[in-house]
């Protein structure tokens, strides 16, 4: 059983979820000397940030977020502070339109109306791993799933599970840095949160919670020699849209693609899906696409630490509204705070929102402490 006096002295803030938002909040608070425990259910940090490498360790490829845009000033500032380089998304050349097997691909020159997107050198996980490196020893608890948050006198009691055993943390404040819908579906609050707050949490769509991405890695970005940018659009799929995913050092070439929400390709095994996607890439980019040195894909709709089961039954909006005022107010006598990108009134849903709201909530908690 936890010794309350020990925790009274030690833990000031428990943060739940070590995605970008929770990591950034922990980063700011610990740099101000606050004693923080950051609890993460997975065996890694980053949450929706997931960067993989080939079996030979070549390159870094994002199965989660890839891009930021010029208006995302908080991410750019953090990347600079962490010494992470940015490079422009490759868009030079023609795009191709695919009408399916038996039809030759149609080349077209896209009209760009927006400034290009930027990518992180080393993949987006450069952000999460640099933040992790800067946490004090003992701050991060991996493989620790929070189940219940209770207000007990002047403390919050946070009940978690790790490897089949229960842990209880007592803290002056807690920050829930999960997608709100996931928090409403998987955490218990005692006393119960106001019904309007829970309702809003359940209504808040988890950005990209249904997305599925595939990555194909080649020895070289061979499509560039044919004057193609790597952008490809297809109705029959399985990939709806391809983009160039070649790393900054161009040690290999790569394409990534979005697999449509309704694509029958989602139901296949990874090996069957790979076969169909490689055939599609050959159709669109030429015969060299037949020999990827690496293939992988990831369905975020099956990731229960992002998308609660059954969420796919709910209608998804194209442009959801984030940063609802109800979720900006602390609960449980002002001790329970909210972070996570979907809570942010600025850049909500994006990496920008995850950082913006972490900065805000860390300031809020510092003020209370
Ligand atoms: C496929 C895809 C593509 C995307 N593309 C872009 C893009 O190009 N640009 C962009 O800006 N954004 C993009 N996004 C959105 C971006 O990934 C998110 O805005 C950002 O990563 C959210 O960070 P977060 O910390 O708020 O949440 P999360 O990353 O979801 O972190 C929540 C954390 O909480 C943990 N957790 C869950 N339950 C518990 C529990 N009970 N106890 C303890 N821990 C728990 C989870 O494991 C996770 O680590 C994309 C997302 C996806 C999925």
Coordinates of N, CA and C and ligand atoms in Angstrom, one line a residue, residues 16-22 39-42 46-49 63-67 69 144-146 177-179 182 187 207-208 211 213 258 300 305 340-341 349-351 354, ligand 1:
X16 N -0.8 11.6 -17.3 CA -1.3 10.3 -17.8 C -1.2 10.4 -19.3
X17 N -0.3 9.6 -19.9 CA -0.1 9.5 -21.3 C 1.2 10.2 -21.7
X18 N 2.1 9.4 -22.3 CA 3.4 10.0 -22.8 C 3.4 10.1 -24.3
X19 N 2.3 10.6 -24.9 CA 2.3 11.1 -26.3 C 3.1 12.4 -26.2
X20 N 3.0 13.1 -27.4 CA 3.8 14.4 -27.5 C 3.3 15.4 -26.4
X21 N 2.0 15.4 -26.1 CA 1.5 16.4 -25.2 C 1.9 16.1 -23.8
X22 N 1.8 14.9 -23.3 CA 2.2 14.5 -22.0 C 3.7 14.7 -21.8
X39 N 3.0 8.6 -16.6 CA 2.6 7.2 -16.7 C 2.1 6.9 -18.1
X40 N 2.6 5.9 -18.7 CA 2.3 5.5 -20.1 C 2.0 4.0 -20.2
X41 N 0.9 3.7 -20.8 CA 0.4 2.4 -20.9 C 1.3 1.5 -21.9
X42 N 1.8 2.1 -22.9 CA 2.6 1.3 -23.9 C 4.1 1.1 -23.3
X46 N 5.6 8.4 -27.2 CA 5.2 9.0 -28.5 C 3.8 8.8 -28.9
X47 N 3.1 7.8 -28.3 CA 1.6 7.6 -28.7 C 1.4 7.5 -30.2
X48 N 0.7 8.4 -30.7 CA 0.4 8.4 -32.2 C 1.6 8.7 -33.0
X49 N 2.7 9.1 -32.4 CA 4.0 9.3 -33.2 C 4.6 7.9 -33.2
X63 N 4.6 6.1 -39.5 CA 3.3 5.4 -39.6 C 2.2 6.3 -39.0
X64 N 2.7 7.2 -38.2 CA 1.8 8.2 -37.6 C 2.0 9.6 -38.3
X65 N 2.1 10.7 -37.5 CA 2.3 12.0 -38.1 C 3.6 12.1 -38.8
X66 N 3.6 12.9 -39.9 CA 4.7 13.2 -40.8 C 5.0 14.6 -41.0
X67 N 3.9 15.4 -41.2 CA 4.1 16.8 -41.7 C 3.8 17.9 -40.6
X69 N 3.2 22.4 -40.9 CA 3.1 23.4 -41.9 C 3.7 24.7 -41.3
X144 N 2.4 1.2 -17.8 CA 1.6 1.5 -16.6 C 0.3 2.2 -17.1
X145 N -0.8 1.4 -17.0 CA -2.1 1.9 -17.5 C -2.9 2.5 -16.3
X146 N -3.3 3.7 -16.5 CA -4.1 4.4 -15.4 C -5.6 3.9 -15.7
X177 N -3.5 13.5 -20.5 CA -3.0 13.8 -21.8 C -3.3 12.7 -22.8
X178 N -4.6 12.3 -22.8 CA -5.1 11.3 -23.7 C -6.1 12.0 -24.7
X179 N -6.4 11.3 -25.8 CA -7.6 11.8 -26.6 C -8.8 11.8 -25.7
X182 N -11.1 8.7 -25.7 CA -10.4 7.5 -25.1 C -10.5 7.7 -23.6
X187 N -11.2 5.6 -18.6 CA -10.9 6.0 -17.2 C -12.2 6.1 -16.4
X207 N -8.4 12.6 -33.7 CA -7.9 12.9 -35.0 C -7.1 11.8 -35.6
X208 N -7.5 11.3 -36.8 CA -6.8 10.3 -37.5 C -6.9 8.9 -36.7
X211 N -7.2 6.2 -39.2 CA -6.2 6.2 -40.3 C -5.4 4.9 -40.4
X213 N -1.9 3.6 -42.6 CA -0.8 4.1 -43.4 C 0.0 2.9 -43.8
X258 N -2.0 6.3 -47.9 CA -3.2 6.2 -47.0 C -4.1 5.1 -47.6
X300 N -4.6 2.4 -37.2 CA -4.8 3.1 -36.0 C -6.2 2.8 -35.4
X305 N -5.2 1.9 -27.6 CA -4.7 3.0 -26.8 C -4.8 4.4 -27.5
X340 N -3.5 17.0 -24.4 CA -3.8 16.2 -25.5 C -4.3 17.1 -26.7
X341 N -3.9 16.8 -27.9 CA -4.1 17.7 -29.0 C -5.5 18.1 -29.2
X349 N -5.8 18.7 -32.9 CA -5.7 17.5 -33.7 C -4.3 17.3 -34.2
X350 N -3.6 18.3 -34.3 CA -2.2 18.3 -34.9 C -1.1 18.2 -33.8
X351 N 0.1 18.0 -34.2 CA 1.2 18.0 -33.3 C 1.3 19.4 -32.7
X354 N -0.9 19.5 -29.7 CA -0.4 18.8 -28.6 C 0.6 19.6 -27.8
Ligands
LIG1 C1 -1.8 8.2 -39.1 C2 -1.7 9.6 -38.5 C3 -1.2 10.6 -39.2 C4 -1.1 11.9 -38.7 N1 -0.5 12.9 -39.4 C5 -0.3 14.1 -38.8 C6 0.5 15.1 -39.5 O1 1.0 14.8 -40.6 N2 0.7 16.2 -38.8 C7 0.3 16.5 -37.6 O2 0.5 17.6 -37.1 N3 -0.5 15.6 -36.9 C8 -0.8 14.4 -37.5 N4 -1.4 13.4 -36.8 C9 -1.9 13.8 -35.4 C10 -0.8 13.7 -34.4 O3 -0.3 12.4 -34.4 C11 -1.4 14.0 -33.0 O4 -1.9 15.3 -33.0 C12 -0.5 13.9 -31.8 O5 0.5 12.9 -32.0 C13 -1.3 13.8 -30.5 O6 -0.4 13.7 -29.4 P1 -1.1 13.5 -28.0 O7 0.0 13.5 -27.0 O8 -2.2 14.6 -27.8 O9 -1.9 12.1 -28.0 P2 -1.4 10.6 -28.2 O10 -0.2 10.6 -29.1 O11 -2.6 9.8 -28.6 O12 -0.9 10.2 -26.7 C14 -1.7 9.6 -25.8 C15 -0.9 8.6 -25.0 O13 -1.6 8.1 -23.9 C16 -1.3 6.7 -23.7 N5 -2.4 6.1 -23.0 C17 -3.7 5.8 -23.4 N6 -4.4 5.3 -22.4 C18 -3.6 5.3 -21.3 C19 -3.9 5.0 -20.0 N7 -5.0 4.5 -19.5 N8 -2.8 5.1 -19.1 C20 -1.6 5.6 -19.5 N9 -1.4 5.9 -20.8 C21 -2.4 5.8 -21.7 C22 -1.2 6.3 -25.2 O14 -0.5 5.1 -25.2 C23 -0.4 7.4 -25.8 O15 1.0 7.3 -25.7 C24 -1.5 12.1 -37.3 C25 -2.0 11.1 -36.6 C26 -2.1 9.8 -37.1 C27 -2.6 8.6 -36.3

